[in-house]
CSV table of C-alpha atoms in Angstrom, one decimal:
chain,number,residue,atom,x,y,z
A,1,ILE,CA,-14.0,-12.7,37.4
A,2,PRO,CA,-12.6,-10.3,40.0
A,3,VAL,CA,-14.9,-7.5,38.9
A,4,GLY,CA,-17.9,-9.9,39.2
A,5,LEU,CA,-16.7,-10.9,42.7
A,6,GLY,CA,-16.3,-7.3,43.7
A,7,VAL,CA,-19.8,-6.5,42.5
A,8,CYS,CA,-21.1,-9.6,44.2
A,9,ALA,CA,-19.4,-8.5,47.5
A,10,ASN,CA,-20.9,-5.1,47.2
A,11,VAL,CA,-24.5,-6.1,46.3
A,12,LEU,CA,-24.9,-9.1,48.6
A,13,THR,CA,-23.2,-7.4,51.6
A,14,GLY,CA,-25.4,-4.3,51.3
A,15,LYS,CA,-28.5,-6.3,50.5
A,16,PHE,CA,-28.3,-8.6,53.5
A,17,ILE,CA,-27.3,-5.8,55.9
A,18,GLY,CA,-30.3,-3.9,54.6
A,19,LYS,CA,-32.5,-6.9,55.3
A,20,ASN,CA,-31.1,-7.0,58.9
A,21,LYS,CA,-29.3,-10.3,58.1
A,22,VAL,CA,-26.0,-9.2,59.3
A,23,ASP,CA,-24.6,-12.7,60.1
A,24,LEU,CA,-25.4,-13.8,56.5
A,25,ALA,CA,-23.7,-10.7,55.1
A,26,HIS,CA,-20.6,-11.4,57.2
A,27,ARG,CA,-20.5,-15.1,56.1
A,28,ILE,CA,-21.0,-14.2,52.5
A,29,SER,CA,-18.3,-11.5,52.6
A,30,ASN,CA,-15.8,-14.0,54.1
A,31,GLN,CA,-16.7,-16.6,51.5
A,32,ILE,CA,-16.2,-14.1,48.7
A,33,MET,CA,-12.8,-13.0,50.0
A,34,PHE,CA,-11.8,-16.7,50.3
A,35,ILE,CA,-12.8,-17.4,46.7
A,36,THR,CA,-11.0,-14.2,45.7
A,37,LEU,CA,-7.8,-15.4,47.5
A,38,ILE,CA,-8.0,-18.8,45.7
A,39,TRP,CA,-8.6,-17.1,42.3
A,40,SER,CA,-5.6,-14.7,43.0
A,41,ILE,CA,-3.3,-17.6,43.9
A,42,CYS,CA,-4.3,-19.4,40.7
A,43,GLN,CA,-3.6,-16.3,38.6
A,44,MET,CA,-0.2,-16.1,40.2
A,45,ALA,CA,0.5,-19.7,39.6
A,46,LEU,CA,-0.5,-19.4,36.0
A,47,GLY,CA,1.5,-16.2,35.6
A,48,GLY,CA,4.5,-17.7,37.2
A,49,SER,CA,4.4,-21.0,35.4
A,50,ASP,CA,5.8,-21.7,32.0
A,51,ARG,CA,5.4,-18.2,30.7
A,52,SER,CA,7.9,-18.7,27.8
A,53,LYS,CA,5.0,-20.2,25.8
A,54,LEU,CA,2.9,-17.1,26.4
A,55,PHE,CA,5.8,-14.8,25.8
A,56,ASN,CA,6.9,-16.5,22.6
A,57,SER,CA,3.5,-16.6,21.1
A,58,ILE,CA,2.5,-12.9,21.5
A,59,LEU,CA,5.7,-10.9,21.9
A,60,THR,CA,8.4,-9.8,19.6
A,61,MET,CA,12.0,-10.2,20.8
A,62,GLU,CA,12.1,-6.5,21.8
A,63,GLY,CA,8.8,-6.9,23.8
A,64,LEU,CA,10.2,-10.1,25.3
A,65,THR,CA,13.3,-8.4,26.4
A,66,ALA,CA,11.3,-5.5,27.9
A,67,ILE,CA,8.8,-7.5,29.9
A,68,ARG,CA,11.0,-10.3,31.4
A,69,PRO,CA,12.4,-8.2,34.3
A,70,ALA,CA,8.9,-6.8,35.1
A,71,TRP,CA,7.0,-10.1,34.9
A,72,TYR,CA,7.2,-11.1,38.6
A,73,VAL,CA,6.3,-7.6,39.7
A,74,LEU,CA,3.3,-7.6,37.3
A,75,VAL,CA,2.2,-11.0,38.7
A,76,LEU,CA,2.3,-9.5,42.2
A,77,PHE,CA,0.4,-6.5,41.0
A,78,VAL,CA,-2.4,-8.7,39.6
A,79,PHE,CA,-2.7,-10.5,42.9
A,80,PHE,CA,-3.0,-7.4,45.0
A,81,ASP,CA,-5.1,-5.5,42.5
A,82,THR,CA,-7.6,-8.4,42.5
A,83,MET,CA,-7.6,-8.6,46.3
A,84,GLN,CA,-8.0,-4.8,46.8
A,85,GLY,CA,-10.7,-4.6,44.0
A,86,VAL,CA,-12.9,-7.2,45.6
A,87,SER,CA,-12.2,-5.7,49.1
A,88,SER,CA,-13.4,-2.4,47.8
A,89,GLY,CA,-16.7,-4.1,46.8
A,90,LEU,CA,-17.1,-5.0,50.5
A,91,ILE,CA,-16.1,-1.5,51.5
A,92,SER,CA,-18.9,-0.2,49.2
A,93,GLY,CA,-21.4,-2.7,50.4
A,94,LEU,CA,-20.7,-1.7,54.0
A,95,SER,CA,-21.1,2.0,53.0
A,96,MET,CA,-17.6,2.9,54.0
A,97,MET,CA,-16.3,4.5,50.8
A,98,SER,CA,-15.9,7.9,52.6
A,99,ASP,CA,-13.7,6.2,55.2
A,100,VAL,CA,-11.2,5.0,52.6
A,101,LYS,CA,-11.2,7.5,49.7
A,102,TRP,CA,-8.3,9.6,51.0
A,103,VAL,CA,-6.2,6.6,51.9
A,104,THR,CA,-6.7,5.3,48.4
A,105,THR,CA,-5.9,8.6,46.8
A,106,PHE,CA,-2.8,8.9,49.0
A,107,ASN,CA,-1.6,5.4,48.2
A,108,TYR,CA,-1.7,6.0,44.5
A,109,TRP,CA,-0.8,9.7,44.1
A,110,VAL,CA,1.6,10.3,46.9
A,111,ILE,CA,3.3,6.9,47.1
A,112,GLY,CA,2.6,4.8,44.0
A,113,ILE,CA,3.1,7.3,41.2
A,114,PRO,CA,6.2,9.0,42.6
A,115,LEU,CA,7.8,5.5,43.4
A,116,SER,CA,7.2,4.5,39.8
A,117,ALA,CA,8.7,7.7,38.4
A,118,TYR,CA,11.7,7.4,40.7
A,119,LEU,CA,12.4,3.8,39.8
A,120,MET,CA,11.8,4.3,36.1
A,121,TYR,CA,14.0,7.4,35.6
A,122,PRO,CA,16.7,8.0,38.2
A,123,LYS,CA,17.1,4.2,38.9
A,124,GLN,CA,16.6,3.3,35.2
A,125,MET,CA,14.5,0.3,36.0
A,126,SER,CA,12.2,0.8,32.9
A,127,LEU,CA,9.1,-1.3,32.8
A,128,GLU,CA,9.9,-3.1,36.0
A,129,GLY,CA,10.2,0.2,37.9
A,130,LEU,CA,6.8,1.3,36.5
A,131,TRP,CA,5.0,-1.6,38.1
A,132,TYR,CA,6.4,-1.2,41.6
A,133,GLY,CA,4.3,1.9,42.3
A,134,PRO,CA,0.9,0.5,41.5
A,135,THR,CA,1.8,-2.8,43.1
A,136,LEU,CA,2.7,-1.1,46.4
A,137,ALA,CA,-0.5,1.1,46.2
A,138,CYS,CA,-2.7,-2.0,45.7
A,139,LEU,CA,-1.0,-3.8,48.5
A,140,MET,CA,-1.5,-0.8,50.9
A,141,ASN,CA,-5.1,-0.4,49.7
A,142,TYR,CA,-5.8,-4.1,50.3
A,143,ALA,CA,-4.3,-4.0,53.8
A,144,TYR,CA,-6.2,-0.9,54.8
A,145,TYR,CA,-9.5,-2.2,53.3
A,146,THR,CA,-9.1,-5.5,55.1
A,147,MET,CA,-8.3,-3.7,58.4
A,148,LYS,CA,-11.5,-1.6,58.0
A,149,VAL,CA,-13.7,-4.6,57.1
A,150,HIS,CA,-12.3,-6.6,60.1
A,151,ALA,CA,-13.0,-3.6,62.4
A,152,VAL,CA,-16.7,-3.7,61.5
A,153,SER,CA,-18.9,-4.8,64.4
A,154,TRP,CA,-20.9,-7.5,62.5
């Protein structure tokens, strides 16, 4: 669903801007982001709810032990990854990819990956440490993409 929302944001925003229906493009982009927010909150609620049934049905005891500390970080990652993924569809529809490419690269390669490596090895946070890096990178991407979209003179 998030991929579909991102493609929808890209295609419809670009299409209506191209047809000089900028107000409609703006309204649709806001609606898509609202739907994405609701979807992301529902994913978090499902992920944070009675996860013991999910865990017990698909994981071994070793897997269960490994994933428990990382679960809430992973739920946050899914939220921010969904929001930044759909926001990137808007960025693409607005033809702003060149404006954000280096920020995205910086957030993952300079901040996210080193943070994961640091938390996994020197801090010995294992799987939980691994997920902090991409979660922070997705949060930063989402914040930057949102700032760029809101700065557009619709």
